[in-house]
Coordinates of C-alpha atoms and ligand atoms in Angstrom, one line a residue:
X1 CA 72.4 131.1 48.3
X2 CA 73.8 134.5 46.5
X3 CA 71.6 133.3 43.6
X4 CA 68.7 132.0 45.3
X5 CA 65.0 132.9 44.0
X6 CA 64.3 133.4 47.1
X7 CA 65.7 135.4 50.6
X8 CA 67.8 133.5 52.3
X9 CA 69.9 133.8 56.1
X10 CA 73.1 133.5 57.4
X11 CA 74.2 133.1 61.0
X12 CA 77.2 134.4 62.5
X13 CA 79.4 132.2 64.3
X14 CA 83.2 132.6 65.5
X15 CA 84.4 128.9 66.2
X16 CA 83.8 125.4 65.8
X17 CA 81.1 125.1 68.4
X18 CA 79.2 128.1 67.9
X19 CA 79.3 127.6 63.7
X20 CA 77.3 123.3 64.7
X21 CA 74.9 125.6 66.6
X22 CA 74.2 127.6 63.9
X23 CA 74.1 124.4 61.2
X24 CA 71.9 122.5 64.0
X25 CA 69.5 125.6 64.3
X26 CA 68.6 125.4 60.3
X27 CA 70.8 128.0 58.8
X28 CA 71.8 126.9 55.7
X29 CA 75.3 129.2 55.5
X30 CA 77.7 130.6 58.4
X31 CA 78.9 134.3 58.5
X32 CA 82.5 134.1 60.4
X33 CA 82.2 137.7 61.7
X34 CA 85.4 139.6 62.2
X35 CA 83.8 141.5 65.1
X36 CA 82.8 138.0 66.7
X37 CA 86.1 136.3 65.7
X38 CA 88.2 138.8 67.3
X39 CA 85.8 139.2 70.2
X40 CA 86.3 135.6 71.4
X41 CA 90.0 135.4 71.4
X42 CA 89.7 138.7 73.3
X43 CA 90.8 141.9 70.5
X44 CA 89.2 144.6 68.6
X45 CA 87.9 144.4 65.3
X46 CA 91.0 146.2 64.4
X47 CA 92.9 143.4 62.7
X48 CA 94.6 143.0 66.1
X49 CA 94.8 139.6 65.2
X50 CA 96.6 138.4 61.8
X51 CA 94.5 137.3 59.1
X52 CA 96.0 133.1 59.7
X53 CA 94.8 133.5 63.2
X54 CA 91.4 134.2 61.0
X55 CA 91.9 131.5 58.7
X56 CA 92.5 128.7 60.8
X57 CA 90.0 129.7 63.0
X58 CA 87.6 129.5 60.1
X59 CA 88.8 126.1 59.3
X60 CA 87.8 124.5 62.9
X61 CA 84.4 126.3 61.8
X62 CA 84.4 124.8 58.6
X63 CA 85.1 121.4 59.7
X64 CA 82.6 121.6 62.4
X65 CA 79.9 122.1 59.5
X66 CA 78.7 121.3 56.3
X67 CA 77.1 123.9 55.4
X68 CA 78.8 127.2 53.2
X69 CA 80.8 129.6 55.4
X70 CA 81.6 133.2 54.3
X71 CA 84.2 134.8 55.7
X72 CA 84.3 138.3 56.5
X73 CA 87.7 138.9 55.1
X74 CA 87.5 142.3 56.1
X75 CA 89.8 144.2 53.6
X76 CA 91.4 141.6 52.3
X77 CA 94.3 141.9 54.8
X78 CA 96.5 144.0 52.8
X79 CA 96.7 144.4 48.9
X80 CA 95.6 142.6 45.5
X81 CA 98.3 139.9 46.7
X82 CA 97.1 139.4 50.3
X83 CA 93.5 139.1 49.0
X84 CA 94.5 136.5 46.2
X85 CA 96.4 134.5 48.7
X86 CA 93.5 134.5 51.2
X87 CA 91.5 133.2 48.3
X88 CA 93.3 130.2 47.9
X89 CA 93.7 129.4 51.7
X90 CA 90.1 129.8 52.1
X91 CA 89.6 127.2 49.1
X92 CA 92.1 125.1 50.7
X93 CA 90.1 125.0 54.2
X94 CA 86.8 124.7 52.5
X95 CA 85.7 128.1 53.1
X96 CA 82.7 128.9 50.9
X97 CA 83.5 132.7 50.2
X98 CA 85.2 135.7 51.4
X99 CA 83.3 139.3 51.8
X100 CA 86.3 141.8 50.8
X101 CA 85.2 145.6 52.6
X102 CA 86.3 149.1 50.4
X103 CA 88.5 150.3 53.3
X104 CA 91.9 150.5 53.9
X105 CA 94.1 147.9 55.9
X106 CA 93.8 148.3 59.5
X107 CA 90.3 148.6 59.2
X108 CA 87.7 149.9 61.8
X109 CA 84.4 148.1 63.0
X110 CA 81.8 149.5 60.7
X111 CA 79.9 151.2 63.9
X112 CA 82.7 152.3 65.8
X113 CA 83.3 156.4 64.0
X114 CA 82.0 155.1 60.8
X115 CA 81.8 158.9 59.3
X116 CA 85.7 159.1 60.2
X117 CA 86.8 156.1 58.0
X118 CA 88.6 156.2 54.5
X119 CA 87.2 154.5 51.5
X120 CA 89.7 152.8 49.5
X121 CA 90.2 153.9 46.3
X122 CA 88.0 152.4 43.8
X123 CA 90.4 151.0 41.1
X124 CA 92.5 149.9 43.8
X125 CA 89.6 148.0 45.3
X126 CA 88.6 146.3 41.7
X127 CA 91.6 144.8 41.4
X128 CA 91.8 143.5 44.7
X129 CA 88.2 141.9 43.8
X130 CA 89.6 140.8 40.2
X131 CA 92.7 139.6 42.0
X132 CA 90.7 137.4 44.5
X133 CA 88.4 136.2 41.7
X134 CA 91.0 135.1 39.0
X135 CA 92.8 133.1 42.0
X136 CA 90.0 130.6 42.9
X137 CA 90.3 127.4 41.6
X138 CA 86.6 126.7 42.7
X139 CA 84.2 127.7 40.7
X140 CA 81.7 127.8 43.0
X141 CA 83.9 130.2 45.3
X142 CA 82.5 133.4 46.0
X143 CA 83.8 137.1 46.6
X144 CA 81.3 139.7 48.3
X145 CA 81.9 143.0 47.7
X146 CA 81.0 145.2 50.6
X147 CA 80.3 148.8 50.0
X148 CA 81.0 150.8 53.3
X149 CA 79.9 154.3 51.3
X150 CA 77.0 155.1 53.6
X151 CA 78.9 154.3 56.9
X152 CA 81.4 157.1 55.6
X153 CA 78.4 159.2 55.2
X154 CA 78.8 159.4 51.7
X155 CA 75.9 159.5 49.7
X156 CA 73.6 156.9 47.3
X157 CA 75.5 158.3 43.9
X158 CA 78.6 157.0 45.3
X159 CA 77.4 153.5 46.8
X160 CA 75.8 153.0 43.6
X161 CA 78.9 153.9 41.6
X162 CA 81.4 152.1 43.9
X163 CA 78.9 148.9 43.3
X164 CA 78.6 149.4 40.1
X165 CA 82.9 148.8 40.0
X166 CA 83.1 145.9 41.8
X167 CA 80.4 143.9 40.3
X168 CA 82.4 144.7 36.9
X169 CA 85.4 144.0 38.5
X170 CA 84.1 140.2 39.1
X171 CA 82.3 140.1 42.2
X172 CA 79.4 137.6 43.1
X173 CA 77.2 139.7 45.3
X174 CA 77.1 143.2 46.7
X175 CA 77.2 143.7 50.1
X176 CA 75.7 147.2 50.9
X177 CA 75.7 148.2 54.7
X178 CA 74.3 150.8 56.7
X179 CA 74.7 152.3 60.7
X180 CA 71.5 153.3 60.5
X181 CA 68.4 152.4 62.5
X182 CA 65.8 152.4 59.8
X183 CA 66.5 150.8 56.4
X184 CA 66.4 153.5 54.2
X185 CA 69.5 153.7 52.8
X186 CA 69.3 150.2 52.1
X187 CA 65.8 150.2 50.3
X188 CA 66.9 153.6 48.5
X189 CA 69.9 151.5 46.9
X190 CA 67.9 148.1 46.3
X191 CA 65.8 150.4 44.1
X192 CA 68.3 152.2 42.3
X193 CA 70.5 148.5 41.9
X194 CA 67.5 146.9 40.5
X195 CA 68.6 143.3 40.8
X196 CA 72.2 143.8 38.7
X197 CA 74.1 141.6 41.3
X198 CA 72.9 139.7 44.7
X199 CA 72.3 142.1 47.7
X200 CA 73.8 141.1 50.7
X201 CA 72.5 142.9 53.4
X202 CA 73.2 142.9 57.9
X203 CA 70.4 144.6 59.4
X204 CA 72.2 145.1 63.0
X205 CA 71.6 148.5 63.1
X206 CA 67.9 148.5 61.8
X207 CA 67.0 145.1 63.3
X208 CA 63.1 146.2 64.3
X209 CA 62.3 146.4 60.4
X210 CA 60.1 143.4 59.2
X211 CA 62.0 140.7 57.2
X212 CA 59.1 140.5 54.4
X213 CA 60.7 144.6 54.0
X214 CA 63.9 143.0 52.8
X215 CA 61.7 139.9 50.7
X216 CA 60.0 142.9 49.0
X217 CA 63.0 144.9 48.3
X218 CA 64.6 142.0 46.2
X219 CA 67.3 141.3 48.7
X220 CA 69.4 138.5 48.4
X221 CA 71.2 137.2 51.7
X222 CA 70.3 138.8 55.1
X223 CA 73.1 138.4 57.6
X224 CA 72.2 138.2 61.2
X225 CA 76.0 139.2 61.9
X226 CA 76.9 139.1 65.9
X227 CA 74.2 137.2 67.8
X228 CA 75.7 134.1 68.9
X229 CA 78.6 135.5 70.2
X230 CA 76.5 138.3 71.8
X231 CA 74.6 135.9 73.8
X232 CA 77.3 133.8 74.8
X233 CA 78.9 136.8 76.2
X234 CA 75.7 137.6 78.0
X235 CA 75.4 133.8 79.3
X236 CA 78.8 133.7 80.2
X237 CA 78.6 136.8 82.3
X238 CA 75.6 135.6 84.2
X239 CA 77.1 132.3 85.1
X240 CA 80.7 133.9 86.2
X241 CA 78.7 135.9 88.7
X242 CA 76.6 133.4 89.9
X243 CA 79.5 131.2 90.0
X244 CA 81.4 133.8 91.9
X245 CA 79.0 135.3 94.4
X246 CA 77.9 131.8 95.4
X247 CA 81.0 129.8 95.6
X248 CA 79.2 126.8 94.3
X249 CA 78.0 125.7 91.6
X250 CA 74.1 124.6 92.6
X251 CA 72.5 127.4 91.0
X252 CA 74.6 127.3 88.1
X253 CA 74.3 123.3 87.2
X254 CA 70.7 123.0 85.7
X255 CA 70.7 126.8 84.1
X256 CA 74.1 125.9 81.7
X257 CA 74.0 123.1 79.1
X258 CA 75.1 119.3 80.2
X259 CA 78.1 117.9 80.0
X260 CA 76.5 115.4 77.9
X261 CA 75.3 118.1 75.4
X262 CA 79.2 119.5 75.6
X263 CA 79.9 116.1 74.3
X264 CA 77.2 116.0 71.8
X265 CA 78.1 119.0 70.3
X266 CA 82.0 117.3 69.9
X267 CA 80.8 114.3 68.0
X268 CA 82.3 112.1 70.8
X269 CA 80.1 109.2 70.4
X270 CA 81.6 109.4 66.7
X271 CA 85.0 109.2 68.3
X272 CA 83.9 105.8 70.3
X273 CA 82.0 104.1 67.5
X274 CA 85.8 104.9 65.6
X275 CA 87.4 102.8 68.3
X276 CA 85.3 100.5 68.3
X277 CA 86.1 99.8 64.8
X278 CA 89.9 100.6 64.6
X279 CA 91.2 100.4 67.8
X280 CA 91.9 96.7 67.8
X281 CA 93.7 95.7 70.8
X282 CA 92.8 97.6 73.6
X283 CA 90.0 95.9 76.2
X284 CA 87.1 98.0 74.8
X285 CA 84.2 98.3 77.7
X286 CA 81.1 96.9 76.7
X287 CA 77.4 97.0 78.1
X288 CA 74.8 93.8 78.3
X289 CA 71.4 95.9 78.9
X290 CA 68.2 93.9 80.8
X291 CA 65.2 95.5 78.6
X292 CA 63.0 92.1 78.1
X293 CA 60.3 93.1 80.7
X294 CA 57.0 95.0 79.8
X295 CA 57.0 97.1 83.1
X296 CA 53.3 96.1 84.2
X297 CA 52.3 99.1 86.1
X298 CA 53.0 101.7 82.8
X299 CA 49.5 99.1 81.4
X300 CA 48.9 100.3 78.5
X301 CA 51.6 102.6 77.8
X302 CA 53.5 99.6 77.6
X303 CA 50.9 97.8 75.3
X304 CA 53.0 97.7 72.0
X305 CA 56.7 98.3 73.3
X306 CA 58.5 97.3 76.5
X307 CA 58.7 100.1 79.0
X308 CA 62.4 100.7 77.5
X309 CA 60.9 102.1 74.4
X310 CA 58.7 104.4 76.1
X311 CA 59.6 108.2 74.8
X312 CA 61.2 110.5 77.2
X313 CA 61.1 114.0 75.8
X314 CA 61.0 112.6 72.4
X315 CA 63.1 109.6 72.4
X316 CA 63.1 106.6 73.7
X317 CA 64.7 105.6 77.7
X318 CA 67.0 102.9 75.7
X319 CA 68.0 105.2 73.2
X320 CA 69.1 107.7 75.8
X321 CA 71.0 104.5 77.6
X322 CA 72.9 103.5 74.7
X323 CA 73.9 107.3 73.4
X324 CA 74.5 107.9 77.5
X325 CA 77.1 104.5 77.2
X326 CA 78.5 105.4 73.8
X327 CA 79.5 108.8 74.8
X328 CA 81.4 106.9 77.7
X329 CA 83.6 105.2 75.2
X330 CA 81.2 102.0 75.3
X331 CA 80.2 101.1 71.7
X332 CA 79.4 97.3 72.1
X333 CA 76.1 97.3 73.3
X334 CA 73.9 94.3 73.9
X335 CA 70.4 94.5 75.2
X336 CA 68.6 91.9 76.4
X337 CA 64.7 92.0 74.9
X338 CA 61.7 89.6 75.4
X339 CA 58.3 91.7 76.0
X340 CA 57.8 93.3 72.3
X341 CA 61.3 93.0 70.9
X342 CA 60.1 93.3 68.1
X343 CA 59.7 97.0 69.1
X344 CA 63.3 97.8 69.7
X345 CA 64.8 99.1 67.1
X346 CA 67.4 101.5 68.0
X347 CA 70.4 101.9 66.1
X348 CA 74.0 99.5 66.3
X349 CA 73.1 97.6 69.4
X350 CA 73.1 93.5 69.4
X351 CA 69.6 92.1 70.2
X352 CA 69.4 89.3 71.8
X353 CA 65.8 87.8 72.6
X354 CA 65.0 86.0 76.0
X355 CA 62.1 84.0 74.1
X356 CA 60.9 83.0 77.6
X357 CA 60.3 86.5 79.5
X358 CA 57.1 85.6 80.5
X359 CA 58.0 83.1 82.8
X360 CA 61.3 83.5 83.8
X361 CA 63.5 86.6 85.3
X362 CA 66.1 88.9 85.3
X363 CA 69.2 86.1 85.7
X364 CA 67.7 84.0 83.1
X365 CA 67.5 87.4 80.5
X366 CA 71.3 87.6 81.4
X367 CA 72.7 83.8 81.1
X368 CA 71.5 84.9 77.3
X369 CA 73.7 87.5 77.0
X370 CA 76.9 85.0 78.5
X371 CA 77.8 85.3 75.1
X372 CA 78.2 88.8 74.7
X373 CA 79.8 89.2 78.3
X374 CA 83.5 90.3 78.3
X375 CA 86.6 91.2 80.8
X376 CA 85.2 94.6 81.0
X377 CA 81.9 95.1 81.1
X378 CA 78.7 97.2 82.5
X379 CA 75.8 95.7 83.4
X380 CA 72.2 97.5 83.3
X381 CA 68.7 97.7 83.6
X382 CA 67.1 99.3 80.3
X383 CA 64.6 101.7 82.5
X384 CA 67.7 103.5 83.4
X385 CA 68.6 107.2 83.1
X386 CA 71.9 108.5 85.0
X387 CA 74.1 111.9 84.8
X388 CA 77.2 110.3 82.4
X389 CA 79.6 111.0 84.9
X390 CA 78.6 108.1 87.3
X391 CA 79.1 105.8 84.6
X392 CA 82.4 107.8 83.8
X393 CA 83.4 106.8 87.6
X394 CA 82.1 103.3 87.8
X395 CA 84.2 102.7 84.4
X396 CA 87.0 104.0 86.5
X397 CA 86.9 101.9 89.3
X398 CA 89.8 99.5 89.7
X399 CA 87.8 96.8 91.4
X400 CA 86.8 93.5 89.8
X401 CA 83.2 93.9 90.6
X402 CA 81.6 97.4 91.5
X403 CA 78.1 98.2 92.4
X404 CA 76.4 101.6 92.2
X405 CA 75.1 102.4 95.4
X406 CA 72.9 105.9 95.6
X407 CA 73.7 107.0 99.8
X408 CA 70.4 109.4 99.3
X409 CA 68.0 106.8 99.4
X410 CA 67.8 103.9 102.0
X411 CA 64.2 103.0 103.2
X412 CA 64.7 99.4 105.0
X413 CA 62.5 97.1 104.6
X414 CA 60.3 98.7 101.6
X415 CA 62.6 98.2 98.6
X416 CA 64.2 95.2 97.1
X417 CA 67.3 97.0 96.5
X418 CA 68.1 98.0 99.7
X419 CA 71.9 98.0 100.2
X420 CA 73.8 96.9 103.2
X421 CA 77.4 98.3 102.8
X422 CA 80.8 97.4 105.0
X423 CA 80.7 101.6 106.2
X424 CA 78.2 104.2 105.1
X425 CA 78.8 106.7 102.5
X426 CA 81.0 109.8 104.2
X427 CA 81.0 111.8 101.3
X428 CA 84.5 112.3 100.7
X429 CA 86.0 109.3 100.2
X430 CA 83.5 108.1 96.9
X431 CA 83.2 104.5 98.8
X432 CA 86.8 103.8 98.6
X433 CA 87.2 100.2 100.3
X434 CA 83.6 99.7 101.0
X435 CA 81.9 96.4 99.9
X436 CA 78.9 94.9 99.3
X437 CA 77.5 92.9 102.5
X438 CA 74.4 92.5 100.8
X439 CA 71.2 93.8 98.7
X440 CA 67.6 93.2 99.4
X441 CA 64.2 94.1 101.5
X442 CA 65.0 91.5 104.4
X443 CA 66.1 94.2 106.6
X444 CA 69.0 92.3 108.1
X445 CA 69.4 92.8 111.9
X446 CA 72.8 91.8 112.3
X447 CA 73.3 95.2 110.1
X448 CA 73.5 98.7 111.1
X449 CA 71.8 99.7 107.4
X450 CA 71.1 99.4 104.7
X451 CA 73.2 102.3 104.0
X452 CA 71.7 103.5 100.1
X453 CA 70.0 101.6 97.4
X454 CA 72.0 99.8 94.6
X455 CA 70.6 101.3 91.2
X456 CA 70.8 98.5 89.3
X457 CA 74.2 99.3 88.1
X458 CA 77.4 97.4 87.6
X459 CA 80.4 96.9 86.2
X460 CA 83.1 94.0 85.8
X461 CA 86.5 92.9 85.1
X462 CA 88.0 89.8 84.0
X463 CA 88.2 88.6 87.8
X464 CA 83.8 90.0 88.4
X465 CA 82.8 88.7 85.3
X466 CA 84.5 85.1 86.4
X467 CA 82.8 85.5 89.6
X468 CA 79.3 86.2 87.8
X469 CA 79.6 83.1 85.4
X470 CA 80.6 81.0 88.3
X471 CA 77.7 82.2 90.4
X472 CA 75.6 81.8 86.9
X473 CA 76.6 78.4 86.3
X474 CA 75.9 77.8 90.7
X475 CA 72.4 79.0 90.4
X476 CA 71.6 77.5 87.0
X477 CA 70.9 74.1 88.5
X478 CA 68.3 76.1 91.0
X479 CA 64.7 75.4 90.9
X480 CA 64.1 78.9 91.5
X481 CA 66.5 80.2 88.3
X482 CA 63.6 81.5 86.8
X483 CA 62.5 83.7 89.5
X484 CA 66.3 85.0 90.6
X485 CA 67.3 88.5 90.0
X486 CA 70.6 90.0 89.4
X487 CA 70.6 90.8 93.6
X488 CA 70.6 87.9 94.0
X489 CA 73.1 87.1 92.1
X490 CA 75.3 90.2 93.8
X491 CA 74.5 88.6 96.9
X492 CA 75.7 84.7 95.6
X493 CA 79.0 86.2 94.6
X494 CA 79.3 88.1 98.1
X495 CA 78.5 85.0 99.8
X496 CA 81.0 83.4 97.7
X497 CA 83.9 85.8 99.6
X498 CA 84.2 88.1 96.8
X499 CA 84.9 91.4 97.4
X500 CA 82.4 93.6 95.8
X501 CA 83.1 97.0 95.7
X502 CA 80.4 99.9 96.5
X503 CA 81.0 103.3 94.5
X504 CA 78.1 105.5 96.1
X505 CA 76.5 108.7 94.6
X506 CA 74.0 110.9 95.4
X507 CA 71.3 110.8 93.5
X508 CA 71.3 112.0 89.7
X509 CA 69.8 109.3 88.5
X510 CA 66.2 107.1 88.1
X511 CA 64.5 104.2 87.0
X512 CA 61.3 104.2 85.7
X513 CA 58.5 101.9 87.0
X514 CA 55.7 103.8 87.4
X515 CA 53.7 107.3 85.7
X516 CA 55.2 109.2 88.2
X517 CA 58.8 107.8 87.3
X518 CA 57.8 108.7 83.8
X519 CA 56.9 112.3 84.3
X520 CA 60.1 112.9 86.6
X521 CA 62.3 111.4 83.7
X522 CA 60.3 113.9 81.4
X523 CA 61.8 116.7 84.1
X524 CA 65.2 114.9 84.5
X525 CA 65.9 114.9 80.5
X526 CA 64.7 118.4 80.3
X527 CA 67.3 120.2 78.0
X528 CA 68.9 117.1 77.0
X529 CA 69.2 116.4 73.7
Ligands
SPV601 C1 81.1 141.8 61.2 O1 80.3 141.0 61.6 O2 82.3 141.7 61.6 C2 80.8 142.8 60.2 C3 79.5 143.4 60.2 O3 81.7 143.2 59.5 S1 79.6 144.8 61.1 O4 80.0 144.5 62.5 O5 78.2 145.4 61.1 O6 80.5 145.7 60.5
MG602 MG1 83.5 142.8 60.1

């Protein structure tokens, strides 16, 4: 990037998180600021914090990433020893380069009495930059010089000479900086330098200038050097108010980034995809997914793909399900297709094909799954979106058999998932002890529901899924198989005298049917990656 023909940018970041944000945004390198690193553990850019504090910071950074980080090494910690030692901890972590400042050890942020701070002497400095270079083992390894002349208020003769040194001395780029809030300094020495080394510049101070000024001027590398961690701070300071004044946390919920994104950002559906493959041995949860019907009222939306493949905010309702269940821990996935299967091609899932979806149901798309059915498993309709965390509770429920049950919506008699419950939700016991009387529209008058809506949601152990291939093989021999639904197939193993247990939630969640479904899934996935 020092090198390239053209201008090129680097991001600040000051830990692992921030430094993926930065590689996910498009930067192609990653400045590890000292004023953000010691910001976020709480010190001044003093070198209040030691310099391995710094490195092994930069490590979570640089494992985070792929892309180049440069560290801002400040002075090098110390002396033509400390600098070479750096070096080769840096190479070590698979740290890209080090930018090495001409002060003296503590140093002082750049912009905090720049005119009051020493320069170090310049033979002193080019050894340390010799030193630093002569101990990489990486070719590709790179030391930036920074030349702090103007931000002692020392004059273009003396930046130039002072450059001049170091890039003798070995070093890969110059990195020239100015307090100022216009660029002239800058430009003045761009001129004079005339392309003998790379120009590093970090235009904090003069931010308003127009980047084609620094294109022009023959500038290397700009560094946009604090701006993650100054937003964060700003975020964070929002949301602790908020937080605070309100004493809850509705406001806050839909302003701040998801869980789900949390776990994005951690790789965790890496971490289950790893269990999955080397974590023999313990019960791993899988899913069997119901995706085989068209979903006749999206017409012709759904002309070429089942209503599972339909994009939500640019990807696909199954797509969503499956990273939603992988980030659960869930990495055995089977979805059942039949209406366009052919469609379906989302990544690491088992397809299995109910040939005959066009005349026959829900039951008979899951008898093709029995193979795919284990002692712990979820099962789901594919028009499905849900916050993670109810499927984090359902896979946390101890009971053989457990149903999602949403208290918010009960409307007797007008849907087919109506949900008639042993006691109706009170909130703060999360439906402990409450089964499963029965699901359907037949408003029931022996009942005093239906007390929510089951959400096509649930999730078995050894014992449920012995109870659903009993009531399987019970209803098999049915004429009206082909027309049976998983209620009813809830309701055969109720009827049976098996306890089903009801987890209820409120809300959080939808199913989509209808153009109105889709739009509010557009609204529900908002911000979601
Ligand atoms: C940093 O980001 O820590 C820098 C740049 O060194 S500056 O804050 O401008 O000195
Ligand atoms: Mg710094």
């Amino acid at each position: 990037m020092l090198r390239s023909d053209h201008l090129e940018f680097i991001l600040e970041a000051h830990n692992g998180i921030s430094a993926s944000i930065a590689e996910e945004a498009g930067f192609r390198g990653i400045w590890a600021s000292g004023l953000a690193l010691s910001a976020q553990f709480g010190v001044r850019d003093n070198n209040e914090t030691s310099w391995s504090q710094v490195v092994d910071m930069v490590e979570f950074m640089a494992d985070a990433t792929s892309v180049p980080i440069l560290l801002d090494g400040d002075t090098g910690y110390g002396n033509f020893n400390n600098a070479r030692r750096l070096v080769r901890k840096l190479e070590q972590r698979g740290v890209a380069g080090v930018c090495i400042e001409d002060k003296s050890f503590p140093k002082t942020n750049s912009f905090i009495n720049g005119q009051r701070q020493e320069l170090a002497d310049i033979d002193e400095f080019c050894g340390k930059i010799a030193a630093a270079k002569d101990s990489q083992l990486d070719d590709d390894f790179c030391v930036v010089a920074r030349v702090e002349a103007y931000i002692a208020g020392r004059d273009t003769r003396e930046a130039l000479a002072r450059a001049e040194a170091y890039r003798r001395a070995g070093a890969d780029g110059i990195l020239i900086h100015s307090s100022q809030s216009k660029p002239d300094q800058i430009l003045e020495f761009a001129r004079e330098w005339a392309g003998r080394a790379p120009l590093v510049i970090v235009p904090t101070k003069y931010y308003s200038t127009p980047t084609q000024v620094f294109r022009d001027a023959g500038i290397s590398l700009v560094i946009w050097a604090n701006h993650l961690i100054r937003s964060a701070v700003d975020s964070m300071q929002a949301t602790a108010r908020r937080i605070f004044e309100d004493e809850s946390l509705v406001e806050v919920e839909d302003r701040i980034a998801s869980i789900t994104e949390i776990f994005r950002l951690q790789c965790t559906e890496e971490l289950a995809e790893a269990e999955h493959r080397y974590a023999a041995g313990a019960p791993a949860t899988t899913a069997v997914v119901l995706a085989a019907s068209r979903g006749d009222e999206l017409t012709d939306l759904t002309s070429d793909r089942p209503k599972t493949m339909l994009s939500v905010n640019g990807k696909p309702l199954l797509t969503r399900l499956v990273e939603l269940c992988r980030t659960q821990g869930i990495g055995d996935i089977s979805v059942v297709a039949g209406y366009r299967a052919d469609s379906i091609d989302v990544k690491d899932i088992g397809l299995i094909v109910n040939d005959d979806h066009a005349t026959n149901g829900e039951l008979a798309s899951l008898a093709c799954a029995r193979h795919a059915f284990s002692d712990e498993m979820v099962i789901l309709y594919g028009d499905l979106l849900f916050r993670s965390y109810i499927l984090r509770e359902l896979l946390e429920s101890e009971s053989e058999l457990t149903v999602v049950v949403d208290s918010q919506e009960a409307h007797p008699g007008t849907i087919r998932d109506d949900a008639y419950c042993s006691s109706p939700d009170d909130r703060s016991l999360w439906g402990h002890n409450v089964l499963l009387q029965h699901i359907g529209s037949d408003e029931r008058s022996d009942a005093a529901g239906p007390q929510g809506r089951w959400i096509g949601m649930f999730r078995a152990r050894a014992g449920g899924r012995a109870w659903i291939e009993e009531a399987l093989d019970a209803l098999s021999v049915s004429p009206r198989f082909d027309h049976l639904t998983l209620s009813d197939l809830l309701n055969h193993i109720v009827e049976a005298g098996h306890p089903v247990r009801v987890l209820y939630i409120h809300g959080h969640w939808l199913d989509v049917n209808s153009l109105g479904d889709l739009e509010q899934a557009g609204r529900f996935t908002a911000g979601q990656p």
